Short mmCIF file of C-alpha atoms in Angstrom, two decimals:
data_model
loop_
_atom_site.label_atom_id
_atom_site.label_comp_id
_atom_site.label_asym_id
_atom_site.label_seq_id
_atom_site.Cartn_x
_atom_site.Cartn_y
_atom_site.Cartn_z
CA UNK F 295 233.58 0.35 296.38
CA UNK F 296 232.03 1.46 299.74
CA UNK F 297 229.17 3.97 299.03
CA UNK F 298 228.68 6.61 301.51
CA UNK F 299 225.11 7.39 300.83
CA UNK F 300 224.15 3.52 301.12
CA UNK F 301 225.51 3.84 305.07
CA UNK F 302 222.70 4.07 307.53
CA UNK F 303 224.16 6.53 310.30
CA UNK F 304 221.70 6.36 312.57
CA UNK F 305 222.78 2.55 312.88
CA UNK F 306 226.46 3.94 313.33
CA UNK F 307 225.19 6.76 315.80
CA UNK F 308 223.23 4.22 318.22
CA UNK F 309 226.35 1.82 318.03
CA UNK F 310 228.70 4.73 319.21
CA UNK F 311 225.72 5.75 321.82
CA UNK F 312 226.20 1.89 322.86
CA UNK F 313 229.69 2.15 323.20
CA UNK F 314 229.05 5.43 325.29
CA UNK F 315 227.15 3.52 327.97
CA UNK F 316 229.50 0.76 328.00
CA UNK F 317 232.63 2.53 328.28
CA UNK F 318 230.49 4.72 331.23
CA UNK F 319 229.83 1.18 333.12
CA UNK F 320 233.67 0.60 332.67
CA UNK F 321 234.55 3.99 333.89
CA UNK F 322 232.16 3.46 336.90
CA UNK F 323 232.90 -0.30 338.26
CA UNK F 324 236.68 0.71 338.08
CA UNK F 325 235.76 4.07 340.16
CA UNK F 326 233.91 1.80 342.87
CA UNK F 327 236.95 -0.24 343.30
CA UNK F 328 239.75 2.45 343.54
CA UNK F 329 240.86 4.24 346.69
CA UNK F 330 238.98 7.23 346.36
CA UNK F 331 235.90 9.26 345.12
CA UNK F 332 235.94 10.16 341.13
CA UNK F 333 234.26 12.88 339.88
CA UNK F 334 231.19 12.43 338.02
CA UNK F 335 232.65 14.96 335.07
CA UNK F 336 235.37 12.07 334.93
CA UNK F 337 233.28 9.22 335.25
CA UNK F 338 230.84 10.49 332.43
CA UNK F 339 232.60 13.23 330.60
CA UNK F 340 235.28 11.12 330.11
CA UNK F 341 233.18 8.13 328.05
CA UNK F 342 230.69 10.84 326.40
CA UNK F 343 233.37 12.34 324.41
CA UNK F 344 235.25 8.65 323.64
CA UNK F 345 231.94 8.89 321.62
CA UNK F 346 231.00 12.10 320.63
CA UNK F 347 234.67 12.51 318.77
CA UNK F 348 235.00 9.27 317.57
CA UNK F 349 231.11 9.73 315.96
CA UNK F 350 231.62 12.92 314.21
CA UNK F 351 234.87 11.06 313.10
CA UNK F 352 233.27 8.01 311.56
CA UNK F 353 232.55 9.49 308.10
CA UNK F 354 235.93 11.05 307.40
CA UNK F 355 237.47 7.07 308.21
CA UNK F 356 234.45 5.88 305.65
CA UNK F 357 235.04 8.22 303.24
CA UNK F 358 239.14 7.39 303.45
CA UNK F 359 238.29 3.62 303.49
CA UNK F 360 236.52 4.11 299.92
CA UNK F 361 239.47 6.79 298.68
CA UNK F 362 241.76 4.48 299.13
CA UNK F 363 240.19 0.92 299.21
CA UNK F 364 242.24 -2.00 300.85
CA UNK F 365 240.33 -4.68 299.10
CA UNK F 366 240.46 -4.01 295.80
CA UNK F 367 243.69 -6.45 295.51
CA UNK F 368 247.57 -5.89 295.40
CA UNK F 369 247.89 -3.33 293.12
CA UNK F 370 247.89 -0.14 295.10
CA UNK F 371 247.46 -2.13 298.22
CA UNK F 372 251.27 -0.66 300.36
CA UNK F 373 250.41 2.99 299.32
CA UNK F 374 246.83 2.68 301.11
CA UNK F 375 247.96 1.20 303.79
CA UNK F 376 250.67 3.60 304.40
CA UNK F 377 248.18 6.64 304.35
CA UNK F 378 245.52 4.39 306.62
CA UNK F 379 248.49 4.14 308.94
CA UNK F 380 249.31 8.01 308.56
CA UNK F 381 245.48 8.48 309.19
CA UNK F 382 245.39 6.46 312.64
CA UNK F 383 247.75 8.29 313.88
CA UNK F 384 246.95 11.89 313.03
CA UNK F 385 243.07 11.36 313.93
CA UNK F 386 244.28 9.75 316.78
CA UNK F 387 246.21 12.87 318.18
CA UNK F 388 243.53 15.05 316.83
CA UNK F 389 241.09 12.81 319.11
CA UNK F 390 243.23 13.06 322.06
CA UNK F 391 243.84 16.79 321.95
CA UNK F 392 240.52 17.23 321.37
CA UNK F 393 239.51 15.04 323.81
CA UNK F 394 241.83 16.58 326.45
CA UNK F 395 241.00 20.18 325.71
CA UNK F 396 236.93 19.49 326.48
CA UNK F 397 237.97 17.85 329.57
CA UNK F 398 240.03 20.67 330.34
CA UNK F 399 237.26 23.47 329.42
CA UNK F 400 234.51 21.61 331.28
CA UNK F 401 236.54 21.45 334.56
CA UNK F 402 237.32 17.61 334.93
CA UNK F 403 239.67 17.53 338.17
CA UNK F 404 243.09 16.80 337.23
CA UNK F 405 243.25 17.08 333.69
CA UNK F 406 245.74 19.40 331.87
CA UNK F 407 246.20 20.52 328.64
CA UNK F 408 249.92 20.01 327.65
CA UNK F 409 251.50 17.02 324.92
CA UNK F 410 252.75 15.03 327.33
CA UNK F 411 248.68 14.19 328.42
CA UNK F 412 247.68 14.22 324.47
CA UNK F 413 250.07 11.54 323.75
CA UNK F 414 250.25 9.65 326.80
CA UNK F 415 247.13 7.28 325.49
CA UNK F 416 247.46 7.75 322.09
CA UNK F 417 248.56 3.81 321.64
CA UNK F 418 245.17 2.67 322.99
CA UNK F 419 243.05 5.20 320.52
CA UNK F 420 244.80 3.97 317.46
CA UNK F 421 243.09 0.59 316.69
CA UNK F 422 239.97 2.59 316.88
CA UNK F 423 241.08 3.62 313.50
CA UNK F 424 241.35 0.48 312.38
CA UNK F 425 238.20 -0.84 313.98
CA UNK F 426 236.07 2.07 312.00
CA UNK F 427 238.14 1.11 308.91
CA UNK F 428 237.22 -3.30 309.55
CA UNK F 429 233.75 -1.81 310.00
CA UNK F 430 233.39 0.29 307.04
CA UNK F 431 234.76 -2.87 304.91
CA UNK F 432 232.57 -5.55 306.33
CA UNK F 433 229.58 -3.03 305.51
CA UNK F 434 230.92 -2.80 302.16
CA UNK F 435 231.33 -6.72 301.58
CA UNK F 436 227.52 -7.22 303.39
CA UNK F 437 225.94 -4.44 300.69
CA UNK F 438 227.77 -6.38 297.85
CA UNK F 439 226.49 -9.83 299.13
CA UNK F 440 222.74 -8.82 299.63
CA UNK F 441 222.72 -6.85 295.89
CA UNK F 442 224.23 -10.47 294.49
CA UNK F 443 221.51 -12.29 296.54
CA UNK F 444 218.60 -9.93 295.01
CA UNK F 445 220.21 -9.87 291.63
CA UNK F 446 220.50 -13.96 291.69
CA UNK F 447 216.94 -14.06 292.74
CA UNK F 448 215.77 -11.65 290.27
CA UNK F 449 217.58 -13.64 287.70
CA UNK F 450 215.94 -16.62 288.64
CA UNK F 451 212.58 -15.73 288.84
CA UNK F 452 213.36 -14.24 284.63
CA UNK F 453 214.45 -17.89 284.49
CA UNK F 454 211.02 -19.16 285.68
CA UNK F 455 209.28 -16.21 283.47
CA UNK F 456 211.27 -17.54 280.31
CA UNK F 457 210.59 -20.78 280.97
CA UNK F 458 207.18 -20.59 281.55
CA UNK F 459 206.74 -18.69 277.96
CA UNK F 460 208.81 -21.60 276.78
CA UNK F 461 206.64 -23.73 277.64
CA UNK F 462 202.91 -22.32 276.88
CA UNK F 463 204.53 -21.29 273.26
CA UNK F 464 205.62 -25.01 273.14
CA UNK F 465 201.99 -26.02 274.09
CA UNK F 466 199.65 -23.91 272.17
CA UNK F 467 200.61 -24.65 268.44
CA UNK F 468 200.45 -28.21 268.35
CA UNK F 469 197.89 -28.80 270.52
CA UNK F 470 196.30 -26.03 268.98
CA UNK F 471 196.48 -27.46 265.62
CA UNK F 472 195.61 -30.90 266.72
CA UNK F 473 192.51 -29.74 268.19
CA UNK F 474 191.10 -27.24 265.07
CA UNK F 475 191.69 -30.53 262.84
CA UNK F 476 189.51 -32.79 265.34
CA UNK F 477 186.94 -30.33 265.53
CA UNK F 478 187.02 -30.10 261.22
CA UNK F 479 186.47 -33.77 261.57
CA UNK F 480 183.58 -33.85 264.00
CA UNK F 481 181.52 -30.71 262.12
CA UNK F 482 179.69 -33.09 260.06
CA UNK F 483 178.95 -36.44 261.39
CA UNK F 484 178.78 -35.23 264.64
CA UNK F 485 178.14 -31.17 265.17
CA UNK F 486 176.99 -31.51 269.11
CA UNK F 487 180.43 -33.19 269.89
CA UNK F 488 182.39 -30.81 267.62
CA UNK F 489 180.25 -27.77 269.46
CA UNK F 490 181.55 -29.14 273.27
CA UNK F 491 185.07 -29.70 271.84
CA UNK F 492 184.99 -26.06 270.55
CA UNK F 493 183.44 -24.44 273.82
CA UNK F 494 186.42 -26.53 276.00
CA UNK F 495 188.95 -24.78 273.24
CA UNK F 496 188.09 -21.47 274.17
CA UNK F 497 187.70 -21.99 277.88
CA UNK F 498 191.02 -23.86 277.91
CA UNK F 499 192.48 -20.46 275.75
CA UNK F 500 190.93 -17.99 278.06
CA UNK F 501 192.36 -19.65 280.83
CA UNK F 502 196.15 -19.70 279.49
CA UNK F 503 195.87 -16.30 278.55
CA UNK F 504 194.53 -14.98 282.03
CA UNK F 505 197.31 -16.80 284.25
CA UNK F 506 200.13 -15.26 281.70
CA UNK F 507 202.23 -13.63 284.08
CA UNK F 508 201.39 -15.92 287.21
CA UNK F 509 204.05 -18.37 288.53
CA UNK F 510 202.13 -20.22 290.80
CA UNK F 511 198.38 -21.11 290.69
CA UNK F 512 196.41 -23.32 293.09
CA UNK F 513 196.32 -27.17 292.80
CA UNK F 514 192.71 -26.60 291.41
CA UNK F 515 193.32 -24.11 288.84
CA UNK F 516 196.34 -26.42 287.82
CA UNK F 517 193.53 -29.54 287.76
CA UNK F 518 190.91 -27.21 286.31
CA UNK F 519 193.20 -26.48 283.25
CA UNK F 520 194.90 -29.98 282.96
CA UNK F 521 190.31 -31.27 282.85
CA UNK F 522 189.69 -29.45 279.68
CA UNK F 523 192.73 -30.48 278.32
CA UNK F 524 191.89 -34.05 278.85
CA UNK F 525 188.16 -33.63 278.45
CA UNK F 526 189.42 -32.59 274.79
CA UNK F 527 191.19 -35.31 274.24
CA UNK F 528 188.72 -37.72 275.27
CA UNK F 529 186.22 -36.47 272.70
CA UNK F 530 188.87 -37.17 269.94
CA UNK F 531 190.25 -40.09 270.86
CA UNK F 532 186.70 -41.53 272.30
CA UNK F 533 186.99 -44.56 274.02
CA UNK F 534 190.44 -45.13 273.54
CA UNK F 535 191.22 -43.08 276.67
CA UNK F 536 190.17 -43.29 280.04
CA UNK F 537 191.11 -40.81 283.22
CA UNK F 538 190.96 -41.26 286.38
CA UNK F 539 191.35 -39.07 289.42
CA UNK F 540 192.31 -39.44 293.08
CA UNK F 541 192.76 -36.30 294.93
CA UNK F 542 193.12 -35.48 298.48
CA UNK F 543 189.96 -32.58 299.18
CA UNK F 544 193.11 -30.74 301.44
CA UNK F 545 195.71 -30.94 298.62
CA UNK F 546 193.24 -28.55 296.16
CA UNK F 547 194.34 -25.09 297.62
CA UNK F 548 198.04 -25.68 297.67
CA UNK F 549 200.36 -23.70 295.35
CA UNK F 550 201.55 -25.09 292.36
CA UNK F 551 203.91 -24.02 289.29
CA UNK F 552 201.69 -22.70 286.86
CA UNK F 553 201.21 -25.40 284.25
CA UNK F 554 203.49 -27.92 285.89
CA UNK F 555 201.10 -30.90 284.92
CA UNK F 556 200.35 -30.00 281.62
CA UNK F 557 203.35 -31.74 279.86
CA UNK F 558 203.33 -34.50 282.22
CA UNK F 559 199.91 -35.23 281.48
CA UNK F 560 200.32 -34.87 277.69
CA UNK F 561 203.25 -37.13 278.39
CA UNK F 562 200.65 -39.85 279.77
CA UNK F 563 198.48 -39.16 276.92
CA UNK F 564 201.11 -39.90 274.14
CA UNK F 565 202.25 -43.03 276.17
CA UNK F 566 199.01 -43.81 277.32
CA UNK F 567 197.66 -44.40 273.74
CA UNK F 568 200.62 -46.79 272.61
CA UNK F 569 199.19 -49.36 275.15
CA UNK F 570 198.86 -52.41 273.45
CA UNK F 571 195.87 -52.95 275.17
CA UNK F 572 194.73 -50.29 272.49
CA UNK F 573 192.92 -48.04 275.56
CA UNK F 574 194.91 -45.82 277.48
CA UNK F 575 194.57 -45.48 280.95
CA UNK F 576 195.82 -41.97 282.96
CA UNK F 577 195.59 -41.72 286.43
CA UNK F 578 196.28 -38.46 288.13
CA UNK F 579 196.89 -38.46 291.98
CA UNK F 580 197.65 -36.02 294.70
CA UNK F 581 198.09 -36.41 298.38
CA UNK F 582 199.57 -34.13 301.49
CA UNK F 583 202.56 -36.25 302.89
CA UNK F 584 204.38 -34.89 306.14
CA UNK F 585 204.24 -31.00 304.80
CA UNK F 586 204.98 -32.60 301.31
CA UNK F 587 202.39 -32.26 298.54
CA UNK F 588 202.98 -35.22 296.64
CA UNK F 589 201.34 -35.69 292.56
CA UNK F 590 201.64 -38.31 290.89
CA UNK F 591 200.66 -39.02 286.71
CA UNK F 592 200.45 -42.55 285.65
CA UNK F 593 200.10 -44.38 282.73
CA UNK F 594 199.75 -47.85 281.40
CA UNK F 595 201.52 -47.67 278.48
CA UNK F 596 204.84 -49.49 276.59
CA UNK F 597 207.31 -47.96 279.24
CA UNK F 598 210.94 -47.99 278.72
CA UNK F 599 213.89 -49.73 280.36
CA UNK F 600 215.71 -46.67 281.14
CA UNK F 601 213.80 -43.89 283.74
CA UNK F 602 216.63 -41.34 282.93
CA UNK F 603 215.61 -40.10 279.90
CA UNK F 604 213.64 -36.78 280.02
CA UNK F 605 211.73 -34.66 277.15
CA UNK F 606 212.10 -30.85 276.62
CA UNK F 607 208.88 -30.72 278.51
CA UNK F 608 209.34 -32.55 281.35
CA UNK F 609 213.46 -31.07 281.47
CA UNK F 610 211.41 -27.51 281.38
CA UNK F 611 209.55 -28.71 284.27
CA UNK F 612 212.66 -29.90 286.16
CA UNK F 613 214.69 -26.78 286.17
CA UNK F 614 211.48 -24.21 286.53
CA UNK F 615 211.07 -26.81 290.04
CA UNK F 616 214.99 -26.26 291.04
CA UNK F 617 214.32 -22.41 290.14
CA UNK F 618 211.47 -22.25 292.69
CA UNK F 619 212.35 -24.66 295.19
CA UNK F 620 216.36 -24.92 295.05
CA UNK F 621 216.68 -28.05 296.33
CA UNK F 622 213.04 -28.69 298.06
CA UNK F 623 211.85 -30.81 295.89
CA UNK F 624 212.20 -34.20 294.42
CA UNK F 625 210.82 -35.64 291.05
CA UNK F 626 211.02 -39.14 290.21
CA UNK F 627 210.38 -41.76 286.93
CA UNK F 628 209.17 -44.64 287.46
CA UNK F 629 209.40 -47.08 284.30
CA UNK F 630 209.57 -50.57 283.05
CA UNK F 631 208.64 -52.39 280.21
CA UNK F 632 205.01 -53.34 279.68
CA UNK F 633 204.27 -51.03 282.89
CA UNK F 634 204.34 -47.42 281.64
CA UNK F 635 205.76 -44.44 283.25
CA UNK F 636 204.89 -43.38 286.61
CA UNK F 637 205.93 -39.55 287.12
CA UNK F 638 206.39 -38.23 290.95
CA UNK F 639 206.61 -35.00 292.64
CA UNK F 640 206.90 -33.66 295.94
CA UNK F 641 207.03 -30.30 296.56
CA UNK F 642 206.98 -27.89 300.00
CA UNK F 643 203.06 -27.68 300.85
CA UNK F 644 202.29 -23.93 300.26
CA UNK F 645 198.43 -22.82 300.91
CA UNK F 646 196.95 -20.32 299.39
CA UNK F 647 196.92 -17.10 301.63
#
């Protein structure tokens, strides 16, 4: 229902003080073309109070408009129209007399006060009723469209929040536990490596925990994070996994999802070590395409003969992109057997301001 407080009447005030000035141009070019002089009471009286009335007006017709609401369906639908029709024409007589008697009291030539004069017009003034009351509606239905459009954004952006908890909680205990065991392994046949592996730990940590609440990081942070990741994986897998890099030095301050590589990279790693090679090979890549920033995460492992399939982790990824993005985006799977899986994204190229 239309809410009176939520109306901005100074917006209503300078579009009757508009129609003022219009209706005084009218009143003038007709004035120029008639037979005789008109008198400037007429010529600007006339218009000023077409305004001042129908102003001081405007928040009775709003407040009717919400009393009794045409758009709330059929129910009750005849009876507000018959008082809206009751409405237009009593404010419109109450405009007129009011409208004549001002004339009449500031000394416009040739006007008298009588109800012949007071109804003579009154057909014109009555769609101003209705105009105020189309007005007042289309207000109503623009306030209820921009709340959906916040609320649907807000909503979203708890999406992207939830998601992103989704996904660290999903992260941190396995890799977590993966990580403590390697590190129990290295302690005694080799205490430097298991000393590294425990320093990247709680860098890696700190880092997750200070970007909680962000949604987007830059493309280095993102890189930064997805190194000592991979850095820890190298030291327990050894030589059984190599990584290579190819990034574009302009691509580093663009805005990212916040840990949008990590479970395509631990993706690469799983696949990556199934190679039968026995040595898996990731290769991480990003490049600024036409306003596009484009990453790409290869691997050369198995592959599969279907690209369609899609983990909770990479699905997670998917949706918090269409969240952000809407429909700005594009990820793709490239797959085959014997030639791994080839993971593509291109996303609007946001800088960091």
């Amino acid at each position: 229902m239309l809410k009176l407080e939520k109306i901005n009447w100074l917006r209503i005030a300078l579009a009757w003080g508009m129609f003022t000035v219009f209706m005084i141009v009218v009143v003038y070019v007709q004035a120029l073309s008639g037979a005789g002089p008109v008198s400037w009471r007429t010529a600007v009286l006339g218009p000023l109070l077409y305004g001042l009335i129908w102003m001081l007006f405007t928040p009775l017709v709003f407040w009717l408009a919400a009393r009794f609401d045409l758009t709330t369906g059929r129910r009750g639908w005849v009876s507000s129209a018959l008082v809206h029709a009751g409405a237009s024409m009593l404010l419109t007589v109450l405009f007129r007399a009011l409208h004549v008697t001002l004339l009449f009291l500031m000394g416009a030539p040739g006007v008298v006060v009588s109800w012949a004069t007071i109804l003579s017009s009154i057909n014109i003034w009555i769609p101003a009723y209705w105009m105020l009351l189309f007005v007042a509606y289309a207000l109503d239905f623009y306030e209820r469209y921009h709340r959906r459009t916040l609320d649907a954004a807000q909503l979203e952006m708890q999406l992207v929040q939830a998601q992103l908890q989704a996904l660290k909680m999903q992260l941190q205990p396995h890799f977590l536990f993966n990580t403590l065991n390697a590190i129990a392994t290295l302690i005694d046949d080799e205490p430097r490596m298991a000393q590294r592996m425990t320093a990247k730990l709680g860098e890696f940590l700190r880092l997750v925990l200070d970007n909680t609440d962000e949604h987007q990081v830059t493309l280095a942070q993102e890189l930064h994070f997805a190194q000592l990741y991979l850095e820890m994986e190298q030291i327990r897998f050894s030589d059984r996994l190599s990584i290579t890099y190819q990034l574009a030095p302009d691509t580093l301050p663009a805005l990212v999802p916040n840990l949008l590589l990590q479970p395509l990279i631990e993706n690469a790693v799983k696949h990556g070590l199934t190679a039968d090679s026995g040595a898996g090979a990731i290769h991480i890549q990003a490049d600024r395409q036409n306003g596009q920033l484009v990453l790409q995460v290869r691997d050369n492992g198995r592959g599969a003969d279907q690209a369609n399939s899609r983990g909770i982790g990479l699905r997670n990824s998917e949706e918090r992109l269409r969240a952000l993005y809407g429909s700005h985006y594009a990820l793709a799977i490239h797959t085959a057997p014997q030639q791994g899986f080839a993971i593509r994204i291109e996303l609007p190229f946001t800088p960091q301001s």
